PDB file of C-alpha atoms in Angstrom:
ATOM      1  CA  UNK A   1      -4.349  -0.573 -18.164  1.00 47.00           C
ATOM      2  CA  UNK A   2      -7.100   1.177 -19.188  1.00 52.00           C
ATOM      3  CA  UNK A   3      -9.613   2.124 -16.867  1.00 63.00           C
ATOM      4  CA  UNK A   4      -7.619   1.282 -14.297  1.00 81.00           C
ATOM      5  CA  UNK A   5      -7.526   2.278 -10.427  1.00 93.00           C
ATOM      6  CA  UNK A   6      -4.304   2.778 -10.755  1.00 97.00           C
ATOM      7  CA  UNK A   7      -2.484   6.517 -10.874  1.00 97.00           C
ATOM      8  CA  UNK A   8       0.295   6.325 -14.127  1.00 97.00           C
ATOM      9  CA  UNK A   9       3.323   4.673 -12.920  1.00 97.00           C
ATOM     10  CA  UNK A  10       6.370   3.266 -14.525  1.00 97.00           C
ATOM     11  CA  UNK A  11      10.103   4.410 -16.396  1.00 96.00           C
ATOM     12  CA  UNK A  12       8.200   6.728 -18.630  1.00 96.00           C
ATOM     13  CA  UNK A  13       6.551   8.498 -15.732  1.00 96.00           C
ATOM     14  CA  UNK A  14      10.277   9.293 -14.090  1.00 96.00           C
ATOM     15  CA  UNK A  15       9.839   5.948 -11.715  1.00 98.00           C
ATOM     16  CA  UNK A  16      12.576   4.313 -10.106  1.00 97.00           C
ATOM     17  CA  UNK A  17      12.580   0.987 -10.315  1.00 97.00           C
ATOM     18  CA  UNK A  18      13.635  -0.799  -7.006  1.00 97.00           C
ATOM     19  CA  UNK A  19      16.662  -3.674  -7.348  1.00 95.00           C
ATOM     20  CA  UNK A  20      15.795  -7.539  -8.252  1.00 96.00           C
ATOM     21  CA  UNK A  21      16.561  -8.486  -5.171  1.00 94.00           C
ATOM     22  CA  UNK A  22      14.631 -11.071  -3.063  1.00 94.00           C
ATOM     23  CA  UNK A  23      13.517  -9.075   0.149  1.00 94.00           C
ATOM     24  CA  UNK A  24      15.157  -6.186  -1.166  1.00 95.00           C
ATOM     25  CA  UNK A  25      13.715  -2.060  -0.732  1.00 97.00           C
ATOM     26  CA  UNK A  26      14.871   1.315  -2.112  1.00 97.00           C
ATOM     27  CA  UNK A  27      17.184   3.331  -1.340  1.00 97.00           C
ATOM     28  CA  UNK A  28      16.107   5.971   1.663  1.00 97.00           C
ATOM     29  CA  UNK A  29      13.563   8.609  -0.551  1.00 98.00           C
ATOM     30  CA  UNK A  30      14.435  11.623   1.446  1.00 98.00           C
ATOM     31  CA  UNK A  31      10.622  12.738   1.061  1.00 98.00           C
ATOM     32  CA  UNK A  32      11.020  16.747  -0.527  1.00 97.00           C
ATOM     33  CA  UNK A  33       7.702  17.000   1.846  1.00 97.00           C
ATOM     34  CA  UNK A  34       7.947  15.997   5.218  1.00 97.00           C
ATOM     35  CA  UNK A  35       5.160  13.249   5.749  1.00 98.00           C
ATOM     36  CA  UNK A  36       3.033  13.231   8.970  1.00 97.00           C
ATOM     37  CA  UNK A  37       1.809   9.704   9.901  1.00 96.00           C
ATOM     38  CA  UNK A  38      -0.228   9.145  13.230  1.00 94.00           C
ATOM     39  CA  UNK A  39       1.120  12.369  14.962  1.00 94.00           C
ATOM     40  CA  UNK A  40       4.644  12.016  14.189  1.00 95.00           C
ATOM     41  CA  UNK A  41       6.602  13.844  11.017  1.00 97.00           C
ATOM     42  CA  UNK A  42       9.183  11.801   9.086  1.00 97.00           C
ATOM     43  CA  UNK A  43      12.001  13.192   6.425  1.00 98.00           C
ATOM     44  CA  UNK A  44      12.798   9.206   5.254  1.00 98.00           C
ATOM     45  CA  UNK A  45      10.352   6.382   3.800  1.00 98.00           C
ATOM     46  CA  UNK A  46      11.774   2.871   2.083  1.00 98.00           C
ATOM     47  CA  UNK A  47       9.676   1.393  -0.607  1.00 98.00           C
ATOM     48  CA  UNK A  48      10.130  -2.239   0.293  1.00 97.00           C
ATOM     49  CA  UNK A  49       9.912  -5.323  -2.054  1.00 97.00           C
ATOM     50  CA  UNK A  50       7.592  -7.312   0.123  1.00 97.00           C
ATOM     51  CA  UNK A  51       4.903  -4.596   0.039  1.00 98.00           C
ATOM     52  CA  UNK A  52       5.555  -2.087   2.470  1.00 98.00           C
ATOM     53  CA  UNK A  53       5.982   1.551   2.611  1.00 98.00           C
ATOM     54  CA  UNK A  54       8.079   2.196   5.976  1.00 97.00           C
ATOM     55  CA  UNK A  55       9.588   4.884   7.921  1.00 97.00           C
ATOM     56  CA  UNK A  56      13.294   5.796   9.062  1.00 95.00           C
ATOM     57  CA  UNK A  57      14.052   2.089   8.344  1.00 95.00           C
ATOM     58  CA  UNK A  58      14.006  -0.567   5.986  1.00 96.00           C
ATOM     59  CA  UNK A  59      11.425  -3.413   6.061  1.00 95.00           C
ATOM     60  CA  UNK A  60      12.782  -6.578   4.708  1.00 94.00           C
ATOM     61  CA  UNK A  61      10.720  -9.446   7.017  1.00 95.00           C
ATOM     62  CA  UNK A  62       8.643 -11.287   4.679  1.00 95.00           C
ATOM     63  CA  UNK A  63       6.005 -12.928   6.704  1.00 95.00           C
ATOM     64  CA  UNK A  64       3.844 -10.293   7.933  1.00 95.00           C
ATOM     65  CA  UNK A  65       3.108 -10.281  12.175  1.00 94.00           C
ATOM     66  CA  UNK A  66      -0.402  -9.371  13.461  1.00 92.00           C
ATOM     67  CA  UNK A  67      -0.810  -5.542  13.947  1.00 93.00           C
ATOM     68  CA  UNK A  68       0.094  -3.571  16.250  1.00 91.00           C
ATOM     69  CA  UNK A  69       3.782  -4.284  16.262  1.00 92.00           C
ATOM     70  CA  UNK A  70       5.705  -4.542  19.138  1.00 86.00           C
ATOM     71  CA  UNK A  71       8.664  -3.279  17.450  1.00 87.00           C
ATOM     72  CA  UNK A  72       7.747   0.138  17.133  1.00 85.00           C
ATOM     73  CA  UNK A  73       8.073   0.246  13.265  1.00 93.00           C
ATOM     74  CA  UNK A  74       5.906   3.162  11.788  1.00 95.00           C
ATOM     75  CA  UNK A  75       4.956   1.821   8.012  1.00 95.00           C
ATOM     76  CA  UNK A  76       1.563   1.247   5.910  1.00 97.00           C
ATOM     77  CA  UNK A  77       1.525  -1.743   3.892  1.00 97.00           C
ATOM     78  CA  UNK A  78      -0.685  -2.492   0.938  1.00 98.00           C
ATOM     79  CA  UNK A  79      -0.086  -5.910   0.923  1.00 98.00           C
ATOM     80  CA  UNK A  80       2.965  -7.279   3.196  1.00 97.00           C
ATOM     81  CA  UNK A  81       3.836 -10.460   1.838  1.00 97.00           C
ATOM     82  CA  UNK A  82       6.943 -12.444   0.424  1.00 97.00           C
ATOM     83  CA  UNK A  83       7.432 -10.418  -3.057  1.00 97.00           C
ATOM     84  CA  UNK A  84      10.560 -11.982  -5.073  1.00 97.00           C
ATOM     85  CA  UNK A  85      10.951  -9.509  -7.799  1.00 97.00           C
ATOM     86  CA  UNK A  86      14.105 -11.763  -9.031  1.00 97.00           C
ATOM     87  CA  UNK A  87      11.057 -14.299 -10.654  1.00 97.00           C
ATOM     88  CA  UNK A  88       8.948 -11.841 -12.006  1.00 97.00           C
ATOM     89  CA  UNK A  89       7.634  -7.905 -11.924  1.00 98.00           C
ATOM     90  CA  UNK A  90       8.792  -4.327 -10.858  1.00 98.00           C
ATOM     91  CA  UNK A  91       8.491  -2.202  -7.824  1.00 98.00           C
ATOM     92  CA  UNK A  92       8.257   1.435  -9.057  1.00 98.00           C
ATOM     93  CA  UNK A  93       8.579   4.892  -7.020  1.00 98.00           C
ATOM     94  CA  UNK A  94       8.737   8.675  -7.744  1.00 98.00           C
ATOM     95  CA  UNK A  95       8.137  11.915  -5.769  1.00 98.00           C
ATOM     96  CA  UNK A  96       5.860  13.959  -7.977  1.00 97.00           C
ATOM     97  CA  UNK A  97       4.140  17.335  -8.147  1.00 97.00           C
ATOM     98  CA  UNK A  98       2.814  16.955 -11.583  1.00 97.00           C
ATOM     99  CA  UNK A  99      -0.001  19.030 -11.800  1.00 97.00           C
ATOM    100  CA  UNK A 100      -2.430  17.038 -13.617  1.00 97.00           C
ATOM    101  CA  UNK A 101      -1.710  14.337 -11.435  1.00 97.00           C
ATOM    102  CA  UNK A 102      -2.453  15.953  -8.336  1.00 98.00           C
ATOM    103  CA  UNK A 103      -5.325  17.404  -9.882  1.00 98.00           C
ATOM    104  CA  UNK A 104      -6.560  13.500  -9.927  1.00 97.00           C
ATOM    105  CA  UNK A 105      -5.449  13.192  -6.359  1.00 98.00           C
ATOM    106  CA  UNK A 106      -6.942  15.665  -5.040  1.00 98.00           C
ATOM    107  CA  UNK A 107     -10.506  15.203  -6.725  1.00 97.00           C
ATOM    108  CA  UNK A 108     -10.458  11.791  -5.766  1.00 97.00           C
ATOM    109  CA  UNK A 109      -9.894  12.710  -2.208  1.00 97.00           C
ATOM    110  CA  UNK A 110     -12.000  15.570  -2.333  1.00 96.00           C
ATOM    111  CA  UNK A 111     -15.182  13.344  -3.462  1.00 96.00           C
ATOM    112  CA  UNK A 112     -14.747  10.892  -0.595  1.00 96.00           C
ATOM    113  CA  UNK A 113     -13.635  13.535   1.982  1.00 94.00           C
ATOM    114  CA  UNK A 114     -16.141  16.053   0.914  1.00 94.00           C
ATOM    115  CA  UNK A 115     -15.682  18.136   4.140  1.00 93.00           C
ATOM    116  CA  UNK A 116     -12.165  18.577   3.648  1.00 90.00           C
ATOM    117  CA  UNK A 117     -11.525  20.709   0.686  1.00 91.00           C
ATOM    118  CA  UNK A 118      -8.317  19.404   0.247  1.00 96.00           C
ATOM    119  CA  UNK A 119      -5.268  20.283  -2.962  1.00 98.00           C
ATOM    120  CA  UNK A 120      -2.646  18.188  -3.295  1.00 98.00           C
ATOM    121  CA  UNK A 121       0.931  19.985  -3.611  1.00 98.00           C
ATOM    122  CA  UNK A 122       3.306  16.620  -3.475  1.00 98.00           C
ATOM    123  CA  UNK A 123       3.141  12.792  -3.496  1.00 98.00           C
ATOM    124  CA  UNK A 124       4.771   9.786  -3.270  1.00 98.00           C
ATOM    125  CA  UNK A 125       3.422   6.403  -5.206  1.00 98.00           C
ATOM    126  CA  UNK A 126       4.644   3.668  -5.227  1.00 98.00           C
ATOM    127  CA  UNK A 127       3.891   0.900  -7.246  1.00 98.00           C
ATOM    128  CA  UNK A 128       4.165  -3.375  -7.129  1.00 98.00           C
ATOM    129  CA  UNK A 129       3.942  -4.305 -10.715  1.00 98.00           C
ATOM    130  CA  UNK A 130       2.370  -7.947 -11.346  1.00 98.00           C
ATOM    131  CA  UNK A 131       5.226  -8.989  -9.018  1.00 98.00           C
ATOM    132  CA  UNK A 132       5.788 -12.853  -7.901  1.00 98.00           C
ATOM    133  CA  UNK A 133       6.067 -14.498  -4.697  1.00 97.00           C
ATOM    134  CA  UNK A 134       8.752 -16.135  -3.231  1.00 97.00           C
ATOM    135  CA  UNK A 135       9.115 -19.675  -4.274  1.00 97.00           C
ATOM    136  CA  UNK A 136       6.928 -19.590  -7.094  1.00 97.00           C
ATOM    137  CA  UNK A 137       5.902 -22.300  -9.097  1.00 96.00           C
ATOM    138  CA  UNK A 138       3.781 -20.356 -11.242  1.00 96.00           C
ATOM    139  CA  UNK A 139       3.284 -17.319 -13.403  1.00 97.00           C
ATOM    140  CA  UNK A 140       1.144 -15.073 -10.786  1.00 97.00           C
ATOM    141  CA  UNK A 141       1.916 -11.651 -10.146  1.00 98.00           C
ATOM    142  CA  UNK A 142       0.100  -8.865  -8.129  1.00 98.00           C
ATOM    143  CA  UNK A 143      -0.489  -5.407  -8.811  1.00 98.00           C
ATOM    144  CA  UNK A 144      -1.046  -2.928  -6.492  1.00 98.00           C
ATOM    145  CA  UNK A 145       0.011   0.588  -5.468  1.00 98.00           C
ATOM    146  CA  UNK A 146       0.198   2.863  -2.615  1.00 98.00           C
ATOM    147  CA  UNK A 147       0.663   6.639  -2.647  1.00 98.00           C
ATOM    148  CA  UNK A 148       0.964   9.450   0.264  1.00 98.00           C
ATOM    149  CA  UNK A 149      -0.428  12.814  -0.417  1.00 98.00           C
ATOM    150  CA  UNK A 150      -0.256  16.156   1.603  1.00 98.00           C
ATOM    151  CA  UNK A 151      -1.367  19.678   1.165  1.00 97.00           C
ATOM    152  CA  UNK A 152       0.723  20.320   3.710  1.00 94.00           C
ATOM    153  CA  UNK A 153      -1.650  20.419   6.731  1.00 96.00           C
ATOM    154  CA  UNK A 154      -4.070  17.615   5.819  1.00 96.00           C
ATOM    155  CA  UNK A 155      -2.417  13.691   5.363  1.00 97.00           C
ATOM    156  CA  UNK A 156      -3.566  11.039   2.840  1.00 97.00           C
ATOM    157  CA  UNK A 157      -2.893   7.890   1.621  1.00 97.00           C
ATOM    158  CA  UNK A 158      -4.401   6.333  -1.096  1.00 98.00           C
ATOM    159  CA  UNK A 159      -4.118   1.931  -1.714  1.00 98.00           C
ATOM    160  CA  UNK A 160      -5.005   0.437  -5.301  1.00 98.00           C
ATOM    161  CA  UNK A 161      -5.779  -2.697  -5.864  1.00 98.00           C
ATOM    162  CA  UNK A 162      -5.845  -3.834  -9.391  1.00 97.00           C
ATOM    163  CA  UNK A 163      -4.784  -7.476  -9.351  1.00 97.00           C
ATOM    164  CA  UNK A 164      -4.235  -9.872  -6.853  1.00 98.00           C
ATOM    165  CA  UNK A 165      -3.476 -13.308  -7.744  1.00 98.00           C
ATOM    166  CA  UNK A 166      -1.488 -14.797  -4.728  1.00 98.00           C
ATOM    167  CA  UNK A 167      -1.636 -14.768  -0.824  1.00 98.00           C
ATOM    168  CA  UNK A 168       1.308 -16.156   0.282  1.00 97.00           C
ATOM    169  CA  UNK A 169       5.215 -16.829  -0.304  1.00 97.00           C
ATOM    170  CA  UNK A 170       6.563 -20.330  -0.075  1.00 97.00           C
ATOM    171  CA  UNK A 171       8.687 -19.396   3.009  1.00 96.00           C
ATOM    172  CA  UNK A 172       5.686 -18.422   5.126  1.00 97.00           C
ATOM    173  CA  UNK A 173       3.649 -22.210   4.103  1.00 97.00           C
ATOM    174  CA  UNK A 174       2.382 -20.775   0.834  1.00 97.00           C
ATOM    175  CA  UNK A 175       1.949 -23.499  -1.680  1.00 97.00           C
ATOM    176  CA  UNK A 176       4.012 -23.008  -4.316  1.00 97.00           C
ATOM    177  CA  UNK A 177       1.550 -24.086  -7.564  1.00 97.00           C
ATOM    178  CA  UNK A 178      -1.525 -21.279  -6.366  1.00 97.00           C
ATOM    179  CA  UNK A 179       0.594 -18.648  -3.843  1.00 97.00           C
ATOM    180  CA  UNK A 180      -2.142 -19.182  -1.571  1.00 97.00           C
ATOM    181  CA  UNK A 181      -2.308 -21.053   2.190  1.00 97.00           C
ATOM    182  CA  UNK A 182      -0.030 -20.497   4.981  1.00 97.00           C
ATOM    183  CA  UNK A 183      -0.181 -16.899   6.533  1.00 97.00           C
ATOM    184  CA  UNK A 184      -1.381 -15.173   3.610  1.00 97.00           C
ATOM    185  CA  UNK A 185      -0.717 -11.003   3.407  1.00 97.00           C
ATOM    186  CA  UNK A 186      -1.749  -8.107   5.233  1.00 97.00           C
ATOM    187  CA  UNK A 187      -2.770  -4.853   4.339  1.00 97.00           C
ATOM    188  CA  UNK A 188      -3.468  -1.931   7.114  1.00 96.00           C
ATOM    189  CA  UNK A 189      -1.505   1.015   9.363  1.00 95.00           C
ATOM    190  CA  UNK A 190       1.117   0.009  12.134  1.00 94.00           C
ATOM    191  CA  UNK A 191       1.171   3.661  13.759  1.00 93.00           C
ATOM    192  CA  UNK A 192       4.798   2.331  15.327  1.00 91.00           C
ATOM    193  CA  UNK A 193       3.686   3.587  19.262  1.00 89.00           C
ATOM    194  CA  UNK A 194       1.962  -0.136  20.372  1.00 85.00           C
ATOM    195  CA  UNK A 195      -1.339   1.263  20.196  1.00 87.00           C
ATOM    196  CA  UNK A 196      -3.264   3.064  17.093  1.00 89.00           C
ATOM    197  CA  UNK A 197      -3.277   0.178  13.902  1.00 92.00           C
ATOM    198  CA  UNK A 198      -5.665  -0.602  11.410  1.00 94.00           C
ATOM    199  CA  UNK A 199      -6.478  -4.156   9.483  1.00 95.00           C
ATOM    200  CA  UNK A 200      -7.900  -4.104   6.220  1.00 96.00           C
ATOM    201  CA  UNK A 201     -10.794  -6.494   6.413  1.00 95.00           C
ATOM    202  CA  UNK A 202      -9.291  -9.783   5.219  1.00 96.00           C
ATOM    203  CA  UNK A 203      -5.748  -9.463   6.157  1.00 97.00           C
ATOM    204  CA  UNK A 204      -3.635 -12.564   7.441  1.00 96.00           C
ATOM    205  CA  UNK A 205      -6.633 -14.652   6.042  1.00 96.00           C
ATOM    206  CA  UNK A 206      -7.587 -16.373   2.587  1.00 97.00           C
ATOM    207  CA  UNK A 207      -9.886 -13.410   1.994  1.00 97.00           C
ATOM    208  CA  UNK A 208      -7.099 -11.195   1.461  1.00 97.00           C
ATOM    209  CA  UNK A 209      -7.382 -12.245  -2.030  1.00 97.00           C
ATOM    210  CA  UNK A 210     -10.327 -10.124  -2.405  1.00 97.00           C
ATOM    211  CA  UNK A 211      -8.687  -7.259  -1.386  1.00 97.00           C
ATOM    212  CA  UNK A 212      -9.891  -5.864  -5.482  1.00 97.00           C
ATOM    213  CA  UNK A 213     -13.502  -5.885  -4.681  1.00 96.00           C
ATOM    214  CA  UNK A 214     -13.743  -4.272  -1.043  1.00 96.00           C
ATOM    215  CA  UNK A 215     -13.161  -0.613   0.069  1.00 96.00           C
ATOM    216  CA  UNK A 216     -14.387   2.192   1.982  1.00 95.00           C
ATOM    217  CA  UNK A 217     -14.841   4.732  -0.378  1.00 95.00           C
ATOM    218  CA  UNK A 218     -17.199   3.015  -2.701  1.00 94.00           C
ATOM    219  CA  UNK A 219     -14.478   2.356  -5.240  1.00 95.00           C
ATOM    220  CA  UNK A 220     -14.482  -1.568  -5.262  1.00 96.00           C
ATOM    221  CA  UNK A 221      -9.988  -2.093  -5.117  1.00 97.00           C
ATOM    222  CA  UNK A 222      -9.290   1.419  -3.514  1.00 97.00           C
ATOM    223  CA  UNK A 223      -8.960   2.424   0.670  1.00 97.00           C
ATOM    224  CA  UNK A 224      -8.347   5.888   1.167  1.00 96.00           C
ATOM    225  CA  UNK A 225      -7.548   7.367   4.934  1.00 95.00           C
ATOM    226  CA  UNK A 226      -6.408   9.913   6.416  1.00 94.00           C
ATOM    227  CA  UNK A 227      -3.381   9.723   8.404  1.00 95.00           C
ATOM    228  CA  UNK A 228      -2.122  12.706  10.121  1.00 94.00           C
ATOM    229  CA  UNK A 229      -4.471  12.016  13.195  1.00 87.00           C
ATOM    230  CA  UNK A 230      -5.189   8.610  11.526  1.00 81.00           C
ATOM    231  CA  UNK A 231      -9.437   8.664  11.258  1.00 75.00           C
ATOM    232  CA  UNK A 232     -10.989   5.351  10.279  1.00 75.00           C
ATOM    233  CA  UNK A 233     -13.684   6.001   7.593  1.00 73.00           C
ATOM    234  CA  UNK A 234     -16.449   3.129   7.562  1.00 75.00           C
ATOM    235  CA  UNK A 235     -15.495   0.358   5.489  1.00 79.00           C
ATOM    236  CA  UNK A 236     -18.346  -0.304   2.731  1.00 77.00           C
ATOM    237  CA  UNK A 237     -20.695  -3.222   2.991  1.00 71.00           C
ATOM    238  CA  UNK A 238     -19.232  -6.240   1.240  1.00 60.00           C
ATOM    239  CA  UNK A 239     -20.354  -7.326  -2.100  1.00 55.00           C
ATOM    240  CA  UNK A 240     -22.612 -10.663  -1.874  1.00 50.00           C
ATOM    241  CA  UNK A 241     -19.788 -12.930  -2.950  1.00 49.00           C
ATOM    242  CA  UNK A 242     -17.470 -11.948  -0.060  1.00 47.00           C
ATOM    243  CA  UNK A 243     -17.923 -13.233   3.488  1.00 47.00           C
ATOM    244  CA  UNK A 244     -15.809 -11.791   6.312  1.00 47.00           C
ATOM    245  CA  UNK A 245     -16.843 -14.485   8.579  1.00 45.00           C
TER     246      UNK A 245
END
């Protein structure tokens, strides 16, 4: 869409497009540029259906636990909830060093981390595409996209929010006519060692479905941190018609 948050994604941009499969993930994207994520390096990530972006393993649980996990799975999620890509929408993913895409990367990242000149040589986005929830009972779909950057030394990931129009699958209480109720999605960093996480404002809680207007770079739908040594930059003061009571 046009003046959208969102980097270009899709077949005609070399995307994969993940399997209709209800709780389904990629294949293992042997990542061409080792990613470090709180401390540790990884050589594997999964793109999973139910909107996360994991680690050495697959992710298929659908109804998203409180951070940290006890589990000790390293992943970010942009929105961890029950996806069913079988009713409607695409999950899309492609390693990319496309210059003028990383030239978009990295001024993006440069303008919010202005003390860390930073130029992007590789990334990874991944894309939800107006996808449904489980049990659906309607024709709501959620758009979204996450994408890990490096220039090698320095971390990044970037989450978009363009559309969100359900909370919550049928499995985990949703209702099935709105998507919303139960234990609606979560968005945030499980670091995978018990202690370092992060919760996006909102997550596991009806405000989730805001997710489009907050941030905390100024960019009402986009969160942008820095992983490697995870650093928390301040999240920006709500806009009047959100609450996080």
């Amino acid at each position: 869409p046009t003046g959208s948050l969102l980097y270009p994604y899709g077949p005609h941009q070399g995307d994969i497009t993940n399997p209709k499969v209800d709780d389904g993930t990629s294949e293992a994207i042997a990542l061409s540029v080792p990613f470090t994520f709180y401390g540790k390096t990884y050589q594997t990530a999964f793109v999973n259906n139910n909107g996360v972006i994991s680690f050495d393993e697959p992710v298929r649980q659908y109804t998203p636990d409180p951070f940290p996990l006890a589990d000790g799975r390293p992943f970010v999620t942009p929105y961890w909830g029950d996806v069913n890509n079988v009713l409607g929408g695409d999950i899309f993913y492609r390693q990319t060093t496309d210059l003028a895409l990383l030239e978009d990367i990295s001024k993006d990242i440069s303008q919010y981390f202005p003390k860390s000149p930073f130029t992007a040589t590789w990334a990874l986005v991944a894309t939800w595409d107006h996808v449904a929830y489980y049990g659906s009972a309607s024709q709501k779909g959620n758009t979204f996209q996450a994408v890990l950057t490096t220039d090698s030394k320095m971390f990044y990931i970037i989450l978009n929010y363009w559309d969100i129009q359900w909370t919550t699958g049928a499995a985990s209480d949703g209702d099935p006519e709105t998507g919303l109720g139960g234990i609606p999605a979560h968005a945030g960093f499980n670091s995978g060692d018990e202690t370092n996480f992060y919760n996006i404002p909102g997550s596991q809680t009806d405000a989730i479905i805001n997710i489009t207007t907050t941030s905390n770079v100024k960019v009402p739908g986009r969160w942008v941190f820095r992983v490697d040594d995870f650093q928390v930059t301040g999240v920006d003061p709500p806009q009047q018609n959100n609450c996080w009571l």
